[in-house]
Amino acid sequence: MAGKKHHMSEKARRTLSSWVLLAPAVVLMVMFTVYPIFNSMYLGFCDAGYRNSSPQWIGMENYSQLFADPVFWKVIKNTVIFILMTVIPSMVIGFGLALILNGQFRGVRFLRAAFFHPVVMPMIAAACVWKFLYMPGNGMFASLMMSVFHINIGDVLSSPKTVLPCLALMYIWKEAGYLMIFFLSGLQNLSIDYFEAAKIDGAGFWKSLIWITLPLMGSTFLFVVMIELTNSIKLVDHVVVLTQGRPNNRSNLLMYYIYQLGYNFFQQGKAAAVTTILLIFLMILALPRFLRFDKKVHYN
Amino acid sequence: MKIANKAVIFGAFIVGAVWLIPFLWMTGTAFTEPTFKMSIIPTTPFTFRNFKEVFELVPLARYYLNTIIIVVVTFSVQFVIITLGGYALARGDFYGEKLVMGIIFMQLIIPNDVLIIPNYITIVNLSLVDTKAAIMLPFLGSAMGLFLLRQHFKTMPTALTDAARIDGASTMRIIWQIYVPNAKAAYLAFAMVSVSYHWNNFLWPLIVTNSVENRPLTVGLAVFAKSTETALVWGDICACAFAICIPLLLAFFIFQKQFINSFVSAGIK
């Protein structure tokens, strides 16, 4: 009895000091993560502009307007296409590079730097440079296509057919090296015993890749898919520099649409509604990570 | 698992060279006389003219100062906040622990970058529009940093702390003299990720600032690029972009291994 009471007061004391130590972190996280999440949900039901300071409750009005707006659906479609065009290729490239650069050979350090350096470059600076590379006429892509295939590709950033692939290509260049390092670290954690055993059994490269490496790397793949999906949604700096959503919203992506609604059209209620939709998507995305949080590694 | 095939390695070098084209072209164009012919190997003579022009047209020194202030202050405040919080979380066993961990997971799942609309309203209500504080505030309570340090502090033997406590050391002394010096690797990882993130961040600073006094480099470059959109001044834009990229790129080329390890450990946590 006495022992239990002592333990309780010990925990109570600890609670006080823990909360004092955590106070700054918790206050900031509540102000800029928890509160804004609920505020977006609330503002999504409101008419909130730039100037009228008190939001007016309008129920589902923002959502019904959005769902009736072809631009909204176009943005959703663009975002899905952009995700498909970036997440899968950058993962395939990142994994392929990791397989190669996991070896020891002269120049491996240089190659890792070559593939990773776009990650430490500001997207905004990279996009300024890529804009010139994509220029019609004497831009690098245009003149390459001209001299090799004798095709005049024109202005690839203002053609509805090519604008999203162009954004995706630049994005893959920027992200593949980032994903590569997670695969590299995953590969380095694999025990070589498996591969030695496979070799003795006569399994070739492809066989051990499919039957040993890929299954063992399951958790790395899951993790990479998740960060890459989140990244490809949240980053829109390249849209600001390269296209501003043009032509005719063909390159307008969800996060840029939110920015546009809020700051160009001063419809913060509608922007909050789109944010809420995005939040729901991100929460669904996090479910697998949440469910398997305690079981970290399956094999070993 | 490795491919030691010569042909594959050769192919990797070709692709690696292609990957470097934007950087090489940017650097070449920044340091040579303007031309309208785009080539990876510069064809015009070497010059500093572009940089001179950019420094005249753009308040680059001011933007540099702003970015450095933002990056340094952000990391310093984060350092204190995540150290104290990380220690409490690693020690654990207090009422409300699950609640705090829940908030941390919330931020890990929903990055602040997507909350620009509600956070902007908060900044307006705090009358902090167009200040450096507005740029930094949403990122100061870093869930990623808290989690990283919690995990690191948890691996440290409690024997050290117990001994210090018997000697009468206060919690603060234990944190700063035992925990902090023993977590250098975690701090380095977090510092590299935090500095690169805030050096490169664009959309949020664009929204909350509108003056030369507070704009970071990235927003300054975007404003400059927009103002010269019609005139094809590759040299100037490339010089400006180069000036913004080079501090981090140089640091990366020198401390490559630490950078990559930092990004991995901060990502996986």
Coordinates of C-alpha atoms in Angstrom, one line a residue:
Chain A
M1 CA 0.0 0.0 0.0
A2 CA 2.7 2.5 1.1
G3 CA 4.9 1.4 -1.8
K4 CA 2.1 2.0 -4.3
K5 CA 1.4 5.4 -2.9
H6 CA 5.1 6.3 -3.1
H7 CA 5.1 5.2 -6.7
M8 CA 2.1 7.4 -7.5
S9 CA 3.6 10.5 -6.0
E10 CA 6.9 9.7 -7.9
K11 CA 5.0 9.6 -11.2
A12 CA 3.0 12.7 -10.3
R13 CA 6.3 14.6 -9.6
R14 CA 7.7 13.3 -12.8
T15 CA 4.6 14.4 -14.7
L16 CA 5.1 18.0 -13.5
S17 CA 8.7 18.2 -14.5
S18 CA 8.1 16.4 -17.8
W19 CA 5.3 18.8 -18.8
V20 CA 7.5 21.8 -17.8
L21 CA 10.3 20.5 -20.0
L22 CA 7.9 19.7 -22.8
A23 CA 5.9 22.9 -22.5
P24 CA 7.6 25.0 -25.3
A25 CA 7.4 22.0 -27.7
V26 CA 3.8 21.2 -27.0
V27 CA 2.7 24.9 -27.1
L28 CA 4.3 25.3 -30.5
M29 CA 3.0 22.0 -31.9
V30 CA -0.5 22.7 -30.7
M31 CA -0.4 26.2 -32.2
F32 CA 1.0 25.3 -35.6
T33 CA 0.0 21.7 -36.1
V34 CA -3.0 20.6 -34.0
Y35 CA -5.0 23.9 -34.0
P36 CA -4.5 24.6 -37.7
I37 CA -5.7 21.1 -38.6
F38 CA -9.0 21.7 -36.8
N39 CA -9.2 25.3 -38.0
S40 CA -8.9 24.1 -41.6
M41 CA -11.8 21.7 -41.0
Y42 CA -13.9 24.5 -39.4
L43 CA -13.0 27.2 -42.1
G44 CA -13.9 24.7 -44.8
F45 CA -17.5 25.3 -43.7
C46 CA -17.1 29.1 -43.7
D47 CA -17.0 32.0 -46.1
A48 CA -13.6 33.5 -45.2
G49 CA -11.9 36.0 -47.4
Y50 CA -8.9 38.1 -47.0
R51 CA -10.6 41.2 -45.7
N52 CA -13.7 40.1 -43.8
S53 CA -12.0 39.1 -40.6
S54 CA -14.8 37.0 -39.1
P55 CA -15.6 33.8 -41.0
Q56 CA -19.3 33.3 -41.8
W57 CA -20.7 29.7 -41.4
I58 CA -22.0 28.6 -44.8
G59 CA -22.2 24.8 -44.3
M60 CA -21.4 22.6 -47.2
E61 CA -21.3 25.5 -49.7
N62 CA -17.5 25.5 -50.3
Y63 CA -17.6 21.7 -50.9
S64 CA -20.6 21.8 -53.3
Q65 CA -19.0 24.7 -55.2
L66 CA -15.7 22.8 -55.4
F67 CA -17.3 19.5 -56.5
A68 CA -19.2 21.4 -59.2
D69 CA -16.1 23.2 -60.4
P70 CA -14.3 21.4 -63.3
V71 CA -11.0 23.1 -62.3
F72 CA -11.1 21.3 -59.0
W73 CA -11.4 17.9 -60.7
K74 CA -8.8 18.9 -63.2
V75 CA -6.4 19.6 -60.3
I76 CA -7.2 16.3 -58.6
K77 CA -6.6 14.5 -61.9
N78 CA -3.3 16.4 -62.5
T79 CA -2.2 15.6 -59.0
V80 CA -2.9 11.9 -59.4
I81 CA -1.1 11.8 -62.8
F82 CA 1.8 13.7 -61.3
I83 CA 2.1 11.3 -58.4
L84 CA 2.0 8.3 -60.7
M85 CA 4.6 9.9 -63.0
T86 CA 7.0 10.7 -60.1
V87 CA 6.6 8.2 -57.3
I88 CA 7.0 5.0 -59.3
P89 CA 9.9 6.2 -61.6
S90 CA 11.9 7.8 -58.8
M91 CA 11.5 4.7 -56.6
V92 CA 12.6 2.4 -59.5
I93 CA 15.6 4.7 -60.3
G94 CA 16.4 5.2 -56.7
F95 CA 16.4 1.4 -56.0
G96 CA 18.4 0.7 -59.2
L97 CA 21.0 3.2 -58.3
A98 CA 21.2 1.9 -54.7
L99 CA 21.8 -1.7 -56.1
I100 CA 24.7 -0.4 -58.3
L101 CA 26.2 2.1 -55.8
N102 CA 26.1 -0.4 -52.9
G103 CA 29.2 -2.0 -54.6
Q104 CA 32.7 -0.9 -54.0
F105 CA 34.4 0.5 -57.1
R106 CA 36.5 3.5 -58.1
G107 CA 34.2 6.5 -58.4
V108 CA 31.3 5.3 -56.3
R109 CA 31.6 8.3 -53.9
F110 CA 31.5 10.6 -56.9
L111 CA 28.4 8.9 -58.3
R112 CA 26.6 9.0 -55.0
A113 CA 27.3 12.8 -54.9
A114 CA 26.2 13.2 -58.5
F115 CA 22.8 11.6 -57.7
F116 CA 22.3 13.1 -54.3
H117 CA 23.4 16.8 -55.0
P118 CA 19.9 17.9 -56.3
V119 CA 18.5 17.1 -52.9
V120 CA 20.6 19.9 -51.2
M121 CA 19.8 22.4 -54.0
P122 CA 16.8 24.7 -53.4
M123 CA 13.9 23.6 -55.6
I124 CA 13.5 27.2 -56.6
A125 CA 17.0 27.5 -58.0
A126 CA 16.8 24.2 -59.7
A127 CA 13.5 25.2 -61.3
C128 CA 15.0 28.5 -62.6
V129 CA 17.8 26.5 -64.3
W130 CA 15.4 23.8 -65.7
K131 CA 13.2 26.6 -67.1
F132 CA 16.0 27.6 -69.4
L133 CA 16.7 24.0 -70.3
Y134 CA 13.0 23.6 -71.3
M135 CA 13.0 26.8 -73.4
P136 CA 11.8 26.6 -77.0
G137 CA 14.3 27.2 -79.7
N138 CA 17.7 27.3 -78.1
G139 CA 16.9 25.5 -74.9
M140 CA 18.9 22.3 -74.3
F141 CA 16.0 19.9 -74.8
A142 CA 14.7 21.7 -77.9
S143 CA 18.1 21.9 -79.5
L144 CA 18.9 18.2 -78.6
M145 CA 15.6 17.1 -80.1
M146 CA 16.3 19.2 -83.2
S147 CA 19.8 18.0 -83.8
V148 CA 19.2 14.3 -83.0
F149 CA 15.6 13.7 -84.3
H150 CA 15.1 16.8 -86.4
I151 CA 11.8 17.5 -84.5
N152 CA 10.7 20.9 -83.4
I153 CA 9.2 20.2 -80.0
G154 CA 8.2 23.8 -79.5
D155 CA 7.4 25.2 -76.1
V156 CA 7.1 22.1 -73.9
L157 CA 6.0 24.0 -70.8
S158 CA 3.0 25.6 -72.6
S159 CA 1.7 22.5 -74.3
P160 CA -1.0 20.7 -72.4
K161 CA 0.4 17.3 -73.5
T162 CA 4.0 17.8 -72.3
V163 CA 3.8 20.2 -69.3
L164 CA 3.1 17.6 -66.6
P165 CA 5.8 15.1 -67.9
C166 CA 8.2 18.0 -67.9
L167 CA 7.5 18.9 -64.3
A168 CA 7.7 15.2 -63.4
L169 CA 11.0 14.8 -65.1
M170 CA 12.6 17.6 -63.1
Y171 CA 11.0 16.3 -60.0
I172 CA 12.4 12.8 -60.5
W173 CA 15.9 14.3 -61.1
K174 CA 15.5 16.1 -57.7
E175 CA 14.1 13.2 -55.7
A176 CA 15.7 9.9 -57.0
G177 CA 18.9 10.5 -55.1
Y178 CA 16.9 11.1 -51.9
L179 CA 15.2 7.8 -52.2
M180 CA 18.4 6.1 -53.2
I181 CA 20.0 6.8 -49.8
F182 CA 17.2 5.0 -47.9
F183 CA 17.5 2.0 -50.2
L184 CA 21.3 2.1 -49.8
S185 CA 20.9 2.0 -46.0
G186 CA 18.3 -0.7 -46.3
L187 CA 20.6 -2.8 -48.5
Q188 CA 23.6 -2.3 -46.1
N189 CA 21.5 -3.7 -43.3
L190 CA 20.8 -7.0 -45.1
S191 CA 22.9 -9.9 -43.9
I192 CA 25.2 -11.2 -46.6
D193 CA 24.6 -14.7 -45.3
Y194 CA 21.4 -14.9 -47.3
F195 CA 23.3 -14.1 -50.5
E196 CA 26.2 -16.4 -49.9
A197 CA 23.7 -19.2 -49.3
A198 CA 21.8 -18.3 -52.5
K199 CA 25.0 -18.2 -54.4
I200 CA 25.9 -21.7 -53.2
D201 CA 22.5 -22.8 -54.3
G202 CA 23.2 -21.3 -57.7
A203 CA 20.8 -18.4 -57.7
G204 CA 21.8 -15.7 -60.1
F205 CA 21.4 -11.9 -59.7
W206 CA 17.8 -11.7 -60.7
K207 CA 16.8 -14.7 -58.7
S208 CA 18.3 -13.4 -55.5
L209 CA 16.9 -9.9 -56.2
I210 CA 13.4 -11.2 -56.5
W211 CA 13.4 -13.9 -53.9
I212 CA 15.7 -12.4 -51.3
T213 CA 16.4 -8.7 -51.6
L214 CA 12.9 -7.5 -52.4
P215 CA 11.1 -9.4 -49.7
L216 CA 13.7 -8.4 -47.1
M217 CA 13.4 -4.8 -48.1
G218 CA 9.6 -4.7 -47.6
S219 CA 9.7 -2.2 -44.7
T220 CA 12.1 0.1 -46.6
F221 CA 9.8 0.1 -49.6
L222 CA 6.7 0.9 -47.5
F223 CA 8.6 3.7 -45.8
V224 CA 9.8 5.2 -49.0
V225 CA 6.4 5.0 -50.7
M226 CA 5.0 7.0 -47.8
I227 CA 7.5 9.8 -47.7
E228 CA 7.5 10.0 -51.4
L229 CA 3.8 10.3 -51.7
T230 CA 3.8 13.0 -49.0
N231 CA 6.7 14.9 -50.7
S232 CA 5.2 14.8 -54.2
I233 CA 2.0 16.4 -52.7
K234 CA 3.5 19.0 -50.5
L235 CA 6.2 20.4 -52.8
V236 CA 5.0 22.8 -55.4
D237 CA 7.8 25.3 -55.7
H238 CA 8.5 24.1 -59.2
V239 CA 5.0 25.0 -60.3
V240 CA 5.4 28.6 -59.0
V241 CA 8.6 29.1 -61.1
L242 CA 7.9 27.0 -64.2
T243 CA 4.2 27.3 -65.1
Q244 CA 2.0 28.8 -62.4
G245 CA -0.5 26.2 -63.4
R246 CA -0.6 27.0 -67.0
P247 CA -1.6 26.2 -69.7
N248 CA -5.3 26.4 -68.7
N249 CA -4.7 24.7 -65.3
R250 CA -3.1 21.7 -67.0
S251 CA -0.2 21.8 -64.5
N252 CA -2.1 23.0 -61.5
L253 CA -1.4 20.7 -58.5
L254 CA -3.4 20.4 -55.3
M255 CA -1.0 22.3 -53.0
Y256 CA -0.6 25.1 -55.7
Y257 CA -4.3 25.2 -56.0
I258 CA -4.7 25.8 -52.3
Y259 CA -2.1 28.6 -52.5
Q260 CA -3.9 30.1 -55.5
L261 CA -7.3 30.0 -53.9
G262 CA -6.0 31.5 -50.7
Y263 CA -3.6 34.2 -51.9
N264 CA -4.6 35.0 -55.5
F265 CA -8.3 34.7 -55.3
F266 CA -8.7 35.5 -51.6
Q267 CA -11.1 32.6 -51.0
Q268 CA -9.6 31.2 -47.8
G269 CA -12.7 29.2 -46.9
K270 CA -12.5 27.3 -50.1
A271 CA -8.8 26.9 -49.7
A272 CA -9.4 25.5 -46.2
A273 CA -11.9 23.0 -47.7
V274 CA -9.3 21.8 -50.2
T275 CA -6.7 21.6 -47.3
T276 CA -9.2 19.4 -45.4
I277 CA -9.5 17.0 -48.3
L278 CA -5.7 16.9 -48.5
L279 CA -5.5 16.2 -44.7
I280 CA -7.9 13.3 -44.9
F281 CA -5.9 11.9 -47.7
L282 CA -2.6 12.2 -45.7
M283 CA -4.3 10.6 -42.7
I284 CA -5.4 7.6 -44.7
L285 CA -1.9 7.4 -46.1
A286 CA -0.5 7.2 -42.6
L287 CA -2.7 4.4 -41.5
P288 CA -0.3 1.5 -42.5
R289 CA 2.6 3.3 -40.8
F290 CA 0.5 3.7 -37.7
L291 CA -0.8 0.2 -37.5
R292 CA 2.6 -1.4 -37.8
F293 CA 4.4 1.1 -35.7
D294 CA 5.6 -1.2 -33.0
K295 CA 6.7 -4.1 -35.2
K296 CA 9.7 -2.6 -36.8
V297 CA 11.6 -5.4 -38.5
H298 CA 10.1 -8.7 -39.6
Y299 CA 13.2 -10.5 -40.5
N300 CA 16.5 -10.9 -38.7
Chain B
M1 CA 23.6 -7.4 -52.8
K2 CA 25.7 -5.8 -55.5
I3 CA 26.2 -5.7 -59.2
A4 CA 29.9 -5.6 -60.0
N5 CA 29.4 -5.7 -63.7
K6 CA 31.7 -3.3 -65.7
A7 CA 29.0 -2.4 -68.2
V8 CA 26.5 -1.5 -65.5
I9 CA 29.0 0.7 -63.8
F10 CA 29.9 2.4 -67.1
G11 CA 26.2 3.0 -67.6
A12 CA 25.9 4.5 -64.1
F13 CA 28.7 6.9 -64.9
I14 CA 26.8 8.1 -68.1
V15 CA 23.6 8.6 -66.1
G16 CA 25.5 10.3 -63.3
A17 CA 27.0 12.7 -65.9
V18 CA 23.5 13.5 -67.2
W19 CA 22.4 14.1 -63.6
L20 CA 25.1 16.8 -63.3
I21 CA 24.1 18.7 -66.4
P22 CA 21.8 21.3 -64.8
F23 CA 24.5 22.1 -62.2
L24 CA 27.3 22.2 -64.7
W25 CA 25.3 24.4 -67.1
M26 CA 24.3 26.7 -64.3
T27 CA 27.9 27.1 -63.1
G28 CA 29.3 27.5 -66.6
T29 CA 26.7 30.1 -67.5
A30 CA 27.2 32.0 -64.3
F31 CA 30.9 32.5 -64.9
T32 CA 31.0 33.3 -68.6
E33 CA 30.0 36.1 -71.0
P34 CA 26.3 36.0 -72.0
T35 CA 25.4 34.0 -75.1
F36 CA 22.3 32.7 -76.7
K37 CA 23.8 29.3 -77.5
M38 CA 23.2 26.8 -74.8
S39 CA 26.1 24.3 -74.3
I40 CA 27.3 22.4 -71.3
I41 CA 30.9 23.3 -72.0
P42 CA 31.0 27.1 -72.0
T43 CA 32.0 28.7 -75.4
T44 CA 32.4 32.3 -74.2
P45 CA 35.2 33.8 -72.1
F46 CA 35.3 33.6 -68.3
T47 CA 33.9 36.6 -66.4
F48 CA 32.5 37.9 -63.1
R49 CA 30.3 40.3 -64.9
N50 CA 27.1 38.3 -64.2
F51 CA 27.7 38.3 -60.5
K52 CA 28.5 42.0 -60.5
E53 CA 25.2 42.7 -62.3
V54 CA 23.2 40.5 -59.9
F55 CA 24.7 42.2 -56.9
E56 CA 23.7 45.6 -58.4
L57 CA 20.1 44.5 -59.4
V58 CA 19.3 42.3 -56.4
P59 CA 19.9 43.1 -52.7
L60 CA 21.6 39.7 -52.5
A61 CA 23.7 40.6 -49.4
R62 CA 20.6 41.5 -47.5
Y63 CA 18.9 38.3 -48.6
Y64 CA 21.9 36.3 -47.5
L65 CA 21.8 37.9 -44.1
N66 CA 18.1 37.2 -43.8
T67 CA 18.5 33.5 -44.7
I68 CA 21.5 33.1 -42.3
I69 CA 19.5 34.7 -39.5
I70 CA 16.5 32.5 -40.2
V71 CA 18.6 29.3 -40.4
V72 CA 20.7 30.0 -37.3
V73 CA 17.9 31.3 -35.1
T74 CA 15.6 28.4 -36.2
F75 CA 18.1 25.8 -35.4
S76 CA 19.2 27.4 -32.1
V77 CA 15.7 27.5 -30.8
Q78 CA 14.9 24.0 -32.0
F79 CA 18.0 22.8 -30.3
V80 CA 16.8 24.0 -26.9
I81 CA 13.2 22.9 -27.4
I82 CA 13.9 19.4 -28.6
T83 CA 16.6 18.8 -26.0
L84 CA 14.3 19.5 -23.1
G85 CA 11.4 17.8 -24.7
G86 CA 13.4 14.8 -25.9
Y87 CA 14.8 14.3 -22.5
A88 CA 11.4 14.2 -20.9
L89 CA 10.1 11.8 -23.5
A90 CA 13.1 9.5 -23.2
R91 CA 12.7 9.4 -19.4
G92 CA 9.0 8.7 -20.0
D93 CA 6.5 7.4 -17.4
F94 CA 4.4 10.5 -16.8
Y95 CA 0.7 11.3 -17.2
G96 CA -0.1 12.5 -20.7
E97 CA 2.9 10.8 -22.4
K98 CA 0.6 9.2 -24.9
L99 CA -1.0 12.5 -25.7
V100 CA 2.3 14.2 -26.4
M101 CA 3.4 11.2 -28.6
G102 CA 0.1 11.6 -30.4
I103 CA 0.7 15.2 -31.2
I104 CA 4.2 14.3 -32.4
F105 CA 2.8 11.7 -34.8
M106 CA 0.3 14.2 -36.0
Q107 CA 3.1 16.5 -37.2
L108 CA 5.0 13.6 -38.7
I109 CA 2.0 12.7 -40.7
I110 CA 0.8 16.2 -41.6
P111 CA 3.8 18.4 -42.4
N112 CA 3.4 22.1 -41.7
D113 CA 3.9 22.8 -45.4
V114 CA 0.3 21.8 -46.1
L115 CA -1.2 24.0 -43.4
I116 CA -0.3 27.3 -45.1
I117 CA -3.9 28.6 -45.0
P118 CA -4.7 28.2 -41.3
N119 CA -1.2 29.0 -40.2
Y120 CA -1.2 32.2 -42.2
I121 CA -4.4 33.2 -40.4
T122 CA -2.7 32.5 -37.1
I123 CA 0.3 34.7 -38.2
V124 CA -2.2 37.5 -39.1
N125 CA -3.9 37.3 -35.8
L126 CA -0.5 37.5 -34.0
S127 CA 0.3 40.6 -36.2
L128 CA 3.5 38.9 -37.4
V129 CA 3.0 39.2 -41.1
D130 CA 6.2 40.2 -42.9
T131 CA 8.6 39.3 -40.0
K132 CA 11.3 36.7 -39.7
A133 CA 9.5 35.3 -36.7
A134 CA 6.6 34.4 -39.0
I135 CA 8.9 32.4 -41.2
M136 CA 10.4 30.4 -38.3
L137 CA 7.5 29.9 -35.8
P138 CA 5.7 27.0 -37.4
F139 CA 8.9 25.0 -37.5
L140 CA 10.3 25.6 -34.0
G141 CA 8.5 22.8 -32.3
S142 CA 9.9 20.1 -34.5
A143 CA 8.3 16.7 -34.0
M144 CA 11.0 15.1 -36.1
G145 CA 13.7 16.6 -33.8
L146 CA 11.9 15.5 -30.6
F147 CA 11.5 12.0 -31.9
L148 CA 15.1 11.8 -33.1
L149 CA 16.4 12.9 -29.7
R150 CA 14.0 10.8 -27.7
Q151 CA 15.2 7.7 -29.6
H152 CA 18.9 8.7 -29.1
F153 CA 18.5 9.6 -25.4
K154 CA 16.7 6.2 -24.8
T155 CA 19.8 4.3 -25.8
M156 CA 22.0 6.0 -23.1
P157 CA 22.7 4.0 -20.0
T158 CA 20.8 5.3 -16.9
A159 CA 23.8 4.5 -14.7
L160 CA 25.4 7.8 -15.6
T161 CA 22.3 9.7 -14.7
D162 CA 21.8 7.8 -11.4
A163 CA 25.4 8.5 -10.4
A164 CA 25.0 12.2 -11.2
R165 CA 21.8 12.4 -9.3
I166 CA 23.4 10.8 -6.2
D167 CA 26.1 13.5 -6.4
G168 CA 23.2 16.1 -6.3
A169 CA 23.2 17.2 -9.9
S170 CA 20.0 19.0 -11.0
T171 CA 17.9 17.8 -14.0
M172 CA 19.2 20.7 -16.0
R173 CA 22.8 19.8 -15.3
I174 CA 22.1 16.2 -16.2
I175 CA 20.6 17.2 -19.5
W176 CA 23.3 19.7 -20.6
Q177 CA 26.3 18.0 -19.2
I178 CA 25.5 14.3 -19.7
Y179 CA 22.8 13.9 -22.3
V180 CA 23.7 16.7 -24.8
P181 CA 27.4 15.9 -25.2
N182 CA 26.6 12.3 -25.7
A183 CA 24.1 12.9 -28.5
K184 CA 26.4 14.7 -30.9
A185 CA 25.5 12.4 -33.8
A186 CA 21.8 13.0 -33.4
Y187 CA 22.3 16.8 -33.2
L188 CA 24.5 16.8 -36.2
A189 CA 21.9 14.8 -38.2
F190 CA 19.2 17.1 -37.1
A191 CA 21.3 20.3 -37.8
M192 CA 22.1 19.3 -41.3
V193 CA 18.4 18.5 -42.2
S194 CA 17.1 21.6 -40.4
V195 CA 19.6 23.9 -42.0
S196 CA 19.1 22.5 -45.5
Y197 CA 15.3 22.6 -45.1
H198 CA 15.2 26.2 -44.0
W199 CA 17.9 27.4 -46.4
N200 CA 15.8 25.9 -49.3
N201 CA 12.3 26.6 -48.0
F202 CA 10.2 28.7 -50.4
L203 CA 6.4 28.6 -50.3
W204 CA 5.9 29.6 -46.7
P205 CA 8.4 32.5 -46.7
L206 CA 6.8 33.7 -49.9
I207 CA 3.4 33.8 -48.3
V208 CA 4.4 35.5 -45.0
T209 CA 6.9 38.1 -46.2
N210 CA 6.7 41.0 -48.6
S211 CA 9.8 43.1 -48.0
V212 CA 13.4 43.1 -48.8
E213 CA 14.2 43.3 -45.1
N214 CA 12.7 39.8 -44.4
R215 CA 12.8 37.9 -47.6
P216 CA 15.1 34.9 -47.7
L217 CA 17.3 34.1 -50.7
T218 CA 14.9 31.7 -52.3
V219 CA 12.1 34.2 -52.4
G220 CA 14.5 36.9 -53.6
L221 CA 15.6 34.7 -56.5
A222 CA 12.0 34.0 -57.4
V223 CA 11.2 37.7 -57.4
F224 CA 14.2 38.5 -59.5
A225 CA 13.5 35.7 -62.0
K226 CA 10.0 36.9 -62.4
S227 CA 11.1 40.5 -63.0
T228 CA 13.4 39.4 -65.8
E229 CA 11.0 36.8 -67.3
T230 CA 10.9 38.5 -70.7
A231 CA 14.6 39.4 -71.0
L232 CA 16.6 36.2 -71.6
V233 CA 19.3 37.0 -69.0
W234 CA 20.5 33.4 -68.4
G235 CA 23.8 34.6 -67.0
D236 CA 22.3 36.8 -64.3
I237 CA 19.7 34.2 -63.2
C238 CA 22.3 31.4 -63.2
A239 CA 24.7 33.6 -61.2
C240 CA 22.0 34.3 -58.7
A241 CA 20.9 30.6 -58.5
F242 CA 24.6 29.6 -58.1
A243 CA 25.1 32.1 -55.3
I244 CA 22.1 30.6 -53.5
C245 CA 23.0 26.9 -54.0
I246 CA 26.8 27.0 -53.4
P247 CA 27.1 27.2 -49.6
L248 CA 25.0 24.0 -49.1
L249 CA 26.5 22.3 -52.1
L250 CA 30.1 23.0 -51.0
A251 CA 29.2 21.7 -47.5
F252 CA 27.7 18.6 -49.1
F253 CA 30.6 17.9 -51.4
I254 CA 33.0 18.2 -48.4
F255 CA 30.9 16.3 -45.8
Q256 CA 29.1 14.0 -48.2
K257 CA 29.0 11.0 -45.9
Q258 CA 27.7 12.9 -42.9
F259 CA 25.1 14.6 -45.0
I260 CA 23.8 11.3 -46.4
N261 CA 23.8 9.6 -43.0
S262 CA 22.0 12.6 -41.5
F263 CA 19.2 12.5 -44.1
V264 CA 18.8 8.8 -43.6
S265 CA 18.6 8.9 -39.8
A266 CA 16.4 12.0 -39.8
G267 CA 14.1 10.3 -42.3
I268 CA 13.8 6.9 -40.8
K269 CA 14.0 8.1 -37.2

